[in-house]
PDB file of C-alpha atoms in Angstrom:
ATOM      1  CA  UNK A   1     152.603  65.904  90.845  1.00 47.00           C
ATOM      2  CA  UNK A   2     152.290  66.724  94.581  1.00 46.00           C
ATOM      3  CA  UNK A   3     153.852  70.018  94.127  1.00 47.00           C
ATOM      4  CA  UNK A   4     151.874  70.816  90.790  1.00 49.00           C
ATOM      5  CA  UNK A   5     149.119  70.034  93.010  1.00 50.00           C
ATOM      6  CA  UNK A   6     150.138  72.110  95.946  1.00 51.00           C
ATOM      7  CA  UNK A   7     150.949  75.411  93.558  1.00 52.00           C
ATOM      8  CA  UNK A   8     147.172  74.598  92.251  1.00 55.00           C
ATOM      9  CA  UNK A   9     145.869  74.538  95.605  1.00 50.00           C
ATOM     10  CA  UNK A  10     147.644  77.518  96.339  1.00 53.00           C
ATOM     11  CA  UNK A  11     146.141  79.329  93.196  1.00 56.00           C
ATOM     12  CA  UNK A  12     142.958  78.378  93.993  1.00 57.00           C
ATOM     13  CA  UNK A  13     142.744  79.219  97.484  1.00 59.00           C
ATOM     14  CA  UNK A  14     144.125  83.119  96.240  1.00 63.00           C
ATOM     15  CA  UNK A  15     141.723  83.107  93.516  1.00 56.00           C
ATOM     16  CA  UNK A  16     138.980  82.451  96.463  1.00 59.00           C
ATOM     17  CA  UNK A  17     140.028  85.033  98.798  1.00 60.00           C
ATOM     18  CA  UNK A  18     140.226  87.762  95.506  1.00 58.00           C
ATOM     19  CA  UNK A  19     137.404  86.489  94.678  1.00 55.00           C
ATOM     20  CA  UNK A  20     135.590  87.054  98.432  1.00 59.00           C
ATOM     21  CA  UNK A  21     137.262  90.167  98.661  1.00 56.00           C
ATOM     22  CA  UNK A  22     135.951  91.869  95.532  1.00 52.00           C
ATOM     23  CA  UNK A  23     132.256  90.224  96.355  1.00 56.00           C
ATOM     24  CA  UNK A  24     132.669  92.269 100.015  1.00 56.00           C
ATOM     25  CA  UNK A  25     133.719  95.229  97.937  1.00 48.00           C
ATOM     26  CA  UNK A  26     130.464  95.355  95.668  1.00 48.00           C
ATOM     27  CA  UNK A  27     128.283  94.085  98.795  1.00 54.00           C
ATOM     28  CA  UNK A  28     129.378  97.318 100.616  1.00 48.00           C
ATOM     29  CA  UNK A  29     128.970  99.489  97.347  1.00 52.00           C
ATOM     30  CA  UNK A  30     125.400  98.481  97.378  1.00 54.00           C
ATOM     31  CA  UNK A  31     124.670  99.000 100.448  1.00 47.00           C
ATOM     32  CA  UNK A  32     126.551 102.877 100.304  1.00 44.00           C
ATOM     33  CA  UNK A  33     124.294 102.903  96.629  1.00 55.00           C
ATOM     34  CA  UNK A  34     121.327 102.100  98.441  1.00 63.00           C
ATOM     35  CA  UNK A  35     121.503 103.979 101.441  1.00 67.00           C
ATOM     36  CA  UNK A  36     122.900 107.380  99.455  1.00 68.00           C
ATOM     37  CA  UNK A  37     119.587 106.011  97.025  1.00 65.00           C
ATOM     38  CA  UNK A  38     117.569 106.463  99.831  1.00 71.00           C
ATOM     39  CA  UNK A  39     118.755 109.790 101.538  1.00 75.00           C
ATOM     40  CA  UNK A  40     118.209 111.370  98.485  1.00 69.00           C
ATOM     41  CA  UNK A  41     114.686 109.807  97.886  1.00 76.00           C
ATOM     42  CA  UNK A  42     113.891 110.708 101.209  1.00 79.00           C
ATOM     43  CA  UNK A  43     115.431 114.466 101.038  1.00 81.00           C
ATOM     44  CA  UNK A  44     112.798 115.141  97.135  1.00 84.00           C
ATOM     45  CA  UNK A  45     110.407 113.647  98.923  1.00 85.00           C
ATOM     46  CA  UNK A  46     110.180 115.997 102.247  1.00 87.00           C
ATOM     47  CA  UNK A  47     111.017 118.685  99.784  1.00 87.00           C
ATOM     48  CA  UNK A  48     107.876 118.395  97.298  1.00 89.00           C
ATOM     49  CA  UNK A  49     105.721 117.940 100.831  1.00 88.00           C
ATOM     50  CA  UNK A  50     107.406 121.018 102.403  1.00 88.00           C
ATOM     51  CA  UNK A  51     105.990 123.061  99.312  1.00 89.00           C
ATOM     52  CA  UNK A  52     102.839 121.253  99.332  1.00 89.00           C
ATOM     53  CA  UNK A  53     102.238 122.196 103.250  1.00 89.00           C
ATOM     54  CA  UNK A  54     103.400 125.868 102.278  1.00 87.00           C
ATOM     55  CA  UNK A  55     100.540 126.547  99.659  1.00 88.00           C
ATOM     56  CA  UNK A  56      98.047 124.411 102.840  1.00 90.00           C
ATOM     57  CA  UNK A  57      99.582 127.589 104.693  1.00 88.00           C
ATOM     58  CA  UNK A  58      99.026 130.041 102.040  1.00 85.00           C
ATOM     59  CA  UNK A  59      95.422 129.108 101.298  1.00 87.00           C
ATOM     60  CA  UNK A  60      94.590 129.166 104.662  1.00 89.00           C
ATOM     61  CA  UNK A  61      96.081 132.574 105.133  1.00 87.00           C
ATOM     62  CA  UNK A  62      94.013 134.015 101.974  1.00 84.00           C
ATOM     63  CA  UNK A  63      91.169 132.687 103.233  1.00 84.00           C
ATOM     64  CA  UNK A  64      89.889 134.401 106.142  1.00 84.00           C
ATOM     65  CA  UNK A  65      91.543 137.199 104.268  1.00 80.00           C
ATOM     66  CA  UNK A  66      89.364 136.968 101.446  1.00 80.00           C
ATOM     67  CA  UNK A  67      85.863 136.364 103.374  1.00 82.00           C
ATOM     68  CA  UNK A  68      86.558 140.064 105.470  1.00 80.00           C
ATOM     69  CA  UNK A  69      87.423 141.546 101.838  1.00 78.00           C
ATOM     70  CA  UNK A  70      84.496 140.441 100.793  1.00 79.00           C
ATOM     71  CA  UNK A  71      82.306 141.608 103.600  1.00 81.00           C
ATOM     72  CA  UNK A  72      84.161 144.858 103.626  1.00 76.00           C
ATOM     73  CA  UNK A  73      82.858 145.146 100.146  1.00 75.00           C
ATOM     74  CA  UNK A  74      78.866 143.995 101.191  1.00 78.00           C
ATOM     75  CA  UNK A  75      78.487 145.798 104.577  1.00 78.00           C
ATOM     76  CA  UNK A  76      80.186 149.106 103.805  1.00 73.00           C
ATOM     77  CA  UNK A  77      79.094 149.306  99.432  1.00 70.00           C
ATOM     78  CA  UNK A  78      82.965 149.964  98.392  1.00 68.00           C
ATOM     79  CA  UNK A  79      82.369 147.789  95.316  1.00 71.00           C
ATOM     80  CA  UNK A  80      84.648 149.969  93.102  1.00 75.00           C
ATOM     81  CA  UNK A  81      86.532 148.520  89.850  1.00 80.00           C
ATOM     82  CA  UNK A  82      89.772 148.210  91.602  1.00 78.00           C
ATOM     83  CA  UNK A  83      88.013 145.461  94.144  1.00 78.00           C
ATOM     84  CA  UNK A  84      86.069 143.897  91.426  1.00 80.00           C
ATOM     85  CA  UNK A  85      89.394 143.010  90.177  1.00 82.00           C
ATOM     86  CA  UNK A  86      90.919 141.565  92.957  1.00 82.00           C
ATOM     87  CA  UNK A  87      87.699 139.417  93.938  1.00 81.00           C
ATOM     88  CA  UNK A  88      88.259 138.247  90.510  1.00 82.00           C
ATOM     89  CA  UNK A  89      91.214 137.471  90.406  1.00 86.00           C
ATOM     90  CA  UNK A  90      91.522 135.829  94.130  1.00 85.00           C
ATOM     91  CA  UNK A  91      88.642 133.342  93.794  1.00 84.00           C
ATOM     92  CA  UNK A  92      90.519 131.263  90.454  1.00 87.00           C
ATOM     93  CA  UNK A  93      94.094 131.606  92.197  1.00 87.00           C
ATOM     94  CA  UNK A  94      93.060 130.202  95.152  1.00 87.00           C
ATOM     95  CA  UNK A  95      91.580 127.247  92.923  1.00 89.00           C
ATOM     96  CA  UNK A  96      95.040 127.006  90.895  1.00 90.00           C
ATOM     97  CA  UNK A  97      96.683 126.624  94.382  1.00 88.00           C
ATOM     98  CA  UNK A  98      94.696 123.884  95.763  1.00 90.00           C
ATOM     99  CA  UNK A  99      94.649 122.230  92.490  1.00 92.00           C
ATOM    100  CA  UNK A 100      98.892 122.683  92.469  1.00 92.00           C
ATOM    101  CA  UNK A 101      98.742 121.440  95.862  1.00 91.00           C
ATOM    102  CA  UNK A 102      96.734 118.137  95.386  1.00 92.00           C
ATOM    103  CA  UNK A 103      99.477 117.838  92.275  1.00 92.00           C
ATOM    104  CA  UNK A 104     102.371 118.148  94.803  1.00 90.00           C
ATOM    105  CA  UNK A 105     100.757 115.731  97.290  1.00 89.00           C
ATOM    106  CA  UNK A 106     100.422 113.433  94.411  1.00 90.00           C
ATOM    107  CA  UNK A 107     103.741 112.974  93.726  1.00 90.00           C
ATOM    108  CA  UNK A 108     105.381 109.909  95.478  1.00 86.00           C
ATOM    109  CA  UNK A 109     109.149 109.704  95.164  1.00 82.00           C
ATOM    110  CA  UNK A 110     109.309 106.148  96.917  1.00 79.00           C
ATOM    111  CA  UNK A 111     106.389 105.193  94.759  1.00 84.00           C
ATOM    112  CA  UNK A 112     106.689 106.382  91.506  1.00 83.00           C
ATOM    113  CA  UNK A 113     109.319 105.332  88.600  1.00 84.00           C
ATOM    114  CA  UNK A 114     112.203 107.996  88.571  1.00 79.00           C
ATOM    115  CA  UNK A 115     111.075 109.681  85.282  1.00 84.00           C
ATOM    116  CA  UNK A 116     107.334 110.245  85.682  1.00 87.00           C
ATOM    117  CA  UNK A 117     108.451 111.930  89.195  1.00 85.00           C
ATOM    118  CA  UNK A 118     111.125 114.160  87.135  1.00 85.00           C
ATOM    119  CA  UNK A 119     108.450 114.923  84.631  1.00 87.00           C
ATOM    120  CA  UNK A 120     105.995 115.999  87.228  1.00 88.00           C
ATOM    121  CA  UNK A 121     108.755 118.409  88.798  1.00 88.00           C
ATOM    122  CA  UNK A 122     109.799 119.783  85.803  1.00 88.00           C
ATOM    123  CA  UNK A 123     105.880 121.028  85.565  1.00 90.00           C
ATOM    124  CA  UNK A 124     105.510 122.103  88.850  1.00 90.00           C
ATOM    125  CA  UNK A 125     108.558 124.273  87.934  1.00 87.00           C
ATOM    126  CA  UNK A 126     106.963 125.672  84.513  1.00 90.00           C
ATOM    127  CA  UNK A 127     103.892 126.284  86.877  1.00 90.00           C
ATOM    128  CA  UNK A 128     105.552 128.388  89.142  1.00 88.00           C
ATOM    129  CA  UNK A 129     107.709 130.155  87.030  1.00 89.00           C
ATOM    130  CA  UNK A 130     104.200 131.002  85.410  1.00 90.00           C
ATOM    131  CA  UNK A 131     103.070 132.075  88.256  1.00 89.00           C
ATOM    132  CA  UNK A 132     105.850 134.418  89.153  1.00 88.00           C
ATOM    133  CA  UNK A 133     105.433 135.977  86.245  1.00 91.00           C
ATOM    134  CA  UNK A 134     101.559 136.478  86.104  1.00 91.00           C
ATOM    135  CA  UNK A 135     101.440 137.358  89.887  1.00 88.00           C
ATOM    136  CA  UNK A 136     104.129 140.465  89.260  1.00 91.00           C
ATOM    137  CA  UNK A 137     102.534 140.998  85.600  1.00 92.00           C
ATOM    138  CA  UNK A 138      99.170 141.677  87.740  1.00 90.00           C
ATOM    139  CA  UNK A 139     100.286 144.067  90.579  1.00 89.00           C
ATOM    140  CA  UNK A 140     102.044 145.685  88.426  1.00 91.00           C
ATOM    141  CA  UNK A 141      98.913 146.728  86.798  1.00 91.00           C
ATOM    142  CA  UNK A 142      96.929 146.919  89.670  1.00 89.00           C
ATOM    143  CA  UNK A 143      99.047 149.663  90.842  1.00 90.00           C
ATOM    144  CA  UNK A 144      98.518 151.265  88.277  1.00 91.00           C
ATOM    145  CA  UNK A 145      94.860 151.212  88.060  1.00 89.00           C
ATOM    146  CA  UNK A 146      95.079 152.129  92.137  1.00 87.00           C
ATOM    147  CA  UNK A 147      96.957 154.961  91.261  1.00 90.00           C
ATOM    148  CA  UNK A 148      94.914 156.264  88.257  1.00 90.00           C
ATOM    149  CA  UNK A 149      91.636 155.649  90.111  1.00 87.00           C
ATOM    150  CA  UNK A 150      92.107 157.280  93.922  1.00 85.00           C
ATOM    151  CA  UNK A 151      93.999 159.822  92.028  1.00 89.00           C
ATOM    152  CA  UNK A 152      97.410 159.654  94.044  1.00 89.00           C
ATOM    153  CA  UNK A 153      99.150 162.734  92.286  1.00 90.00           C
ATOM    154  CA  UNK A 154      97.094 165.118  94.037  1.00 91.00           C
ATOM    155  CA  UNK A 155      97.895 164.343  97.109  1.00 89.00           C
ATOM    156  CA  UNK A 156     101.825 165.918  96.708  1.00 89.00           C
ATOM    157  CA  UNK A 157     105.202 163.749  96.165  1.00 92.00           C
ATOM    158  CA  UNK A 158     105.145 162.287 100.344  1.00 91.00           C
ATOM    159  CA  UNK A 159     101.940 160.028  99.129  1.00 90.00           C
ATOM    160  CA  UNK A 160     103.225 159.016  95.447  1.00 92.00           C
ATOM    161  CA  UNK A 161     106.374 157.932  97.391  1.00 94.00           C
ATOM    162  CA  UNK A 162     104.984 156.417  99.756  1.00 93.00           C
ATOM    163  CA  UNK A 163     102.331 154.499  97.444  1.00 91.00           C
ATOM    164  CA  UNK A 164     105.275 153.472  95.302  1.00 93.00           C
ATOM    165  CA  UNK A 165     106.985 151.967  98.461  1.00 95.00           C
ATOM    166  CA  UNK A 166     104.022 150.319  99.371  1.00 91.00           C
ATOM    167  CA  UNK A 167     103.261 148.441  96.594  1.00 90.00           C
ATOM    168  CA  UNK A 168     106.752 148.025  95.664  1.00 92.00           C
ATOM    169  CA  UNK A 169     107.531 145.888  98.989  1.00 92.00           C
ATOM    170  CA  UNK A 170     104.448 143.860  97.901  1.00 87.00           C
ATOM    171  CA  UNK A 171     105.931 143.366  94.717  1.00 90.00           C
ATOM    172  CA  UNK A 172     109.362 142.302  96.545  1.00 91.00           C
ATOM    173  CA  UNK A 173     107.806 139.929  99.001  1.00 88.00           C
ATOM    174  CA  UNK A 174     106.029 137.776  96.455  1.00 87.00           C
ATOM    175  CA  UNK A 175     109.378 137.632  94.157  1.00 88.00           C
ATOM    176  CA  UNK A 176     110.907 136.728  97.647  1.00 89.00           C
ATOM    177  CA  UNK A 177     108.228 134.059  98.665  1.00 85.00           C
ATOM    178  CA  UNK A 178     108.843 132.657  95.226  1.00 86.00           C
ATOM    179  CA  UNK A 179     112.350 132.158  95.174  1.00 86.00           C
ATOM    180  CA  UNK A 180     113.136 131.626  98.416  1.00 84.00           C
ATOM    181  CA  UNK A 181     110.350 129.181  99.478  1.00 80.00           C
ATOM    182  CA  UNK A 182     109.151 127.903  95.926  1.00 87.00           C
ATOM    183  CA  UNK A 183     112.032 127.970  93.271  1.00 85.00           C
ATOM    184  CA  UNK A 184     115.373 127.077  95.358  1.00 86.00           C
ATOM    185  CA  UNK A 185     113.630 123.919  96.701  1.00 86.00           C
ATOM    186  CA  UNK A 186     112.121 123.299  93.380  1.00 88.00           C
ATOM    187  CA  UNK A 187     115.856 123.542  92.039  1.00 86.00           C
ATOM    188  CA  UNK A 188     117.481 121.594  95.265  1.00 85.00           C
ATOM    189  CA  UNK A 189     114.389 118.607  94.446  1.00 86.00           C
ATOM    190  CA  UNK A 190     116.020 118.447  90.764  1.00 84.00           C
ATOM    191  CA  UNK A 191     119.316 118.479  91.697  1.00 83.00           C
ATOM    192  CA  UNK A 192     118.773 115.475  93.939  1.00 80.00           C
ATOM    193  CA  UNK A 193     116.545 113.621  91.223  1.00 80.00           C
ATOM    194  CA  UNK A 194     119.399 114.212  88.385  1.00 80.00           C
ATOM    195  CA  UNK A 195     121.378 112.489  91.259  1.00 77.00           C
ATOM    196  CA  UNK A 196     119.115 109.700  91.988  1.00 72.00           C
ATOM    197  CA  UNK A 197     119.235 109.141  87.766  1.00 72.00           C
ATOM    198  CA  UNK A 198     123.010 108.993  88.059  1.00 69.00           C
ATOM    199  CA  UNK A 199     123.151 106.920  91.101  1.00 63.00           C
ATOM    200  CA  UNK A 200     120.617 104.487  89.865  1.00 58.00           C
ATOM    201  CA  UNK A 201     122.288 104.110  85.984  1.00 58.00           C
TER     202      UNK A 201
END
């Protein structure tokens, strides 16, 4: 009996330590869980503010811009269709960008359940992809227009070359400024969210 007791003891005490050892175990992969949880919650959330503070910068760069445009156009008369356009076109897509800003300050990756932030990305992503295309849809044809209404072939094949340059580095810094400072981090902030589904499943 003593010995049957003993080897029970014995048992017991090994099922114990197992059974301390494999509580450690998941004790320290919750704690990895929620500190790799909260780098990556962290990491979308500085993202989605670091595009929201570039569109602040953006809008406050257009601005000023816009205002001497504008009384380029009142104090010297050049109202011509070519400026009517871009007037028009400036005023509603600096609205869309402080609207698309409020949206991105909005979003709360701490604060809001996983799926409603994931949703919200995914538009801000349709948005800007959107906006890519409209924005090289309409300097496309604004070069055109320029072209067509200042005449540009009669001024010999230095100017057409040079007007082509011109508007074809505008045309390559706002594909730039959208992938580079829009899209990637857009794609980086879903990468990190499809991890934070994974990690939290």
């Amino acid at each position: 009996k003593n010995e049957k007791g003993g080897i029970r003891y014995m048992e017991l005490e090994e099922l114990k330590k197992s059974w301390n050892a494999l509580d450690e175990h998941l004790k320290d992969k919750e704690l990895i869980k929620e500190e790799e949880l909260g780098k990556l919650i962290g990491h979308a959330d500085k993202s989605i503010h670091a595009i929201a503070r570039l569109n602040i910068k953006l809008i406050l760069i257009s601005l000023p811009v816009l205002v001497l445009f504008l009384l380029e156009v009142l104090l010297h008369g050049r109202l011509n269709p070519i400026y009517i356009i871009i007037i028009l076109s400036w005023i509603p897509a600096l609205y869309w960008d402080i609207i698309t800003t409020r949206f991105l300050q909005q979003t709360k990756v701490d604060e809001m359940p996983l799926i409603e932030v994931i949703s919200r990305v995914n538009r801000i992503h349709r948005w800007m992809i959107r906006e890519r295309l409209i924005a090289t849809a309409f300097l496309l044809i604004l070069a055109v227009l320029s072209f067509i209404y200042w005449q540009i072939w009669q001024y010999g094949i230095g100017i057409i070359l040079f007007f082509i340059l011109l508007w074809g580095a505008g045309l390559g810094l706002i594909l730039w400024i959208y992938r580079k400072k829009f899209l990637n981090r857009i794609q980086e902030i879903k990468k990190n969210l499809d991890e934070l589904k994974i990690i939290d499943n």
